[in-house]
Amino acid sequence: MSEPKNLSIDGKRLWDSLMDMAKIGATEKGGCCRLALTDLDKRSRDLFVRWCEDAGCTTRVDKMGNIFARRAGRNNDLAPVITGSHLDTQPTGGRFDGVYGVLAGLEVVRSLNDLGLETERPIEVAVWTNEEGSRFAPAMVASGVFGGVFDLEYGLSRADADGKTMGEELARIGYAGEDEVGKRDVHAYFETHIEQGPILEAEDKPIGIVTDAQGQRWYELTLTGVESHAGPTPMARRKDALLGAARVVELVNRTGLDNAPVACATVGMLNVHPNSRNVIPGQIFLTIDFRHPDDEVLAKMDATMRAGVEKICADIGLELELEQIFYYAPIHFDDACIDAVRKGAEECGYPMRDIVSGAGHDACYMANVAPTSMIFIPCVDGISHNEVEDAKPEWITAGGEVLLRAVLDKAGHAV
Ligand code: HGY
Ligand code: MN
Ligand code: MN
């Protein structure tokens, strides 16, 4: 199918929409804090829905709060091409993680309207609930329900630190939709996202052709020792849970380093109880995040960690509770979708390279139910999940131009 004439997006409009959206939950250091299903998340959702309806879309919401803004095609009985990402952020998040993929999808719709282009298939722009897994663990819960990985009851019952569930919070902010989650045909899914790492910028490549995503394992651990007085308790008699946690942190880091250069291993959360300066800590809650593109290595890291933690707890006399709360195997995306992205980048003449995603994305679960791939653009200094997260306008535009072409490749269009 030949490319329509004058195909292009409006990069300034996309950038301006990103900056307008970034005002919702703006932080002093220039980032965004819009935790899933908070009032700020609601405000960002409401703004997105308004913009989509202004662009002639109809919007629907499913029982996990996923939003789908549909631009009709010539034949609306055909399965749609969907593109999107997430609006929720980390507590110290940036202006681009997730929201760029949502608004790049909206920009495709706006540009097709400007071009007067009718597609064969309908196009939908998706907002996935709770991609980050920060307020509600695990990550990518709602796309996971859509992708058939989690059941609806599991998704709605995920609770935050205050015991509020996703189901309750969806109802509170008015996004507890009626539609079944998933269980419908999707012709193709594309997600545009910042790389969140240093490779594309270092190689001066504005486009990453995402071929794969590494696998992940998330764990929650509780180490229980004995709280006691920091003064009279002899060192030899202590069951110091924080000492145990310190050794676990070292073990996790060592496990990552021992599987270099691509393994990633992180202790992101650590809560000390009772967290009083003159009490020997009696209980620690901590989390572990393992990632690797090879499932066998990920399994080896799992085994090394479990054996090591058992020994640490035995040596100090701590009780251990260890639960793996999240796992998905490394993913290879759909070759035809990868080719559509590559062709789009070639048509635009952008320097590009194949890349494996270090981060998880809703696309990782969409790959279960639809031909899926991703488009990466660089981010400044490779930094993300940080308020200083930044991207250059020319990168933002490049990703949108490639997305427009990839979506058209799959949605079909009259010349
Ligand atoms: O953890 C991740 O990779 C994603 O940001 N949820
Ligand atoms: Mn993201
Ligand atoms: Mn993220």
PDB file of C-alpha atoms in Angstrom, residues 1 15-16 128 164 188 190 248 268 278 312 368 396 411:
ATOM      1  CA  MET A   1       0.000   0.000   0.000  1.00  0.00           C
ATOM      2  CA  TRP A  15       4.883  18.723  22.758  1.00  0.00           C
ATOM      3  CA  ASP A  16       2.371  21.321  23.974  1.00  0.00           C
ATOM      4  CA  TRP A 128      -3.868   1.460  30.930  1.00  0.00           C
ATOM      5  CA  LYS A 164      -7.657   0.829  49.658  1.00  0.00           C
ATOM      6  CA  ALA A 188      -2.230  -4.886  16.359  1.00  0.00           C
ATOM      7  CA  PHE A 190       1.910  -0.350  19.238  1.00  0.00           C
ATOM      8  CA  VAL A 248      20.219  -9.221  51.655  1.00  0.00           C
ATOM      9  CA  GLY A 268      13.665  -0.541  45.980  1.00  0.00           C
ATOM     10  CA  ASN A 278      17.665   3.050  70.320  1.00  0.00           C
ATOM     11  CA  ILE A 312      21.508 -15.012  56.091  1.00  0.00           C
ATOM     12  CA  ASN A 368      -0.240 -12.130  24.823  1.00  0.00           C
ATOM     13  CA  ILE A 396       9.165  13.444  20.568  1.00  0.00           C
ATOM     14  CA  ALA A 411      -5.005  -0.049   9.972  1.00  0.00           C
TER      15      ALA A 411
END
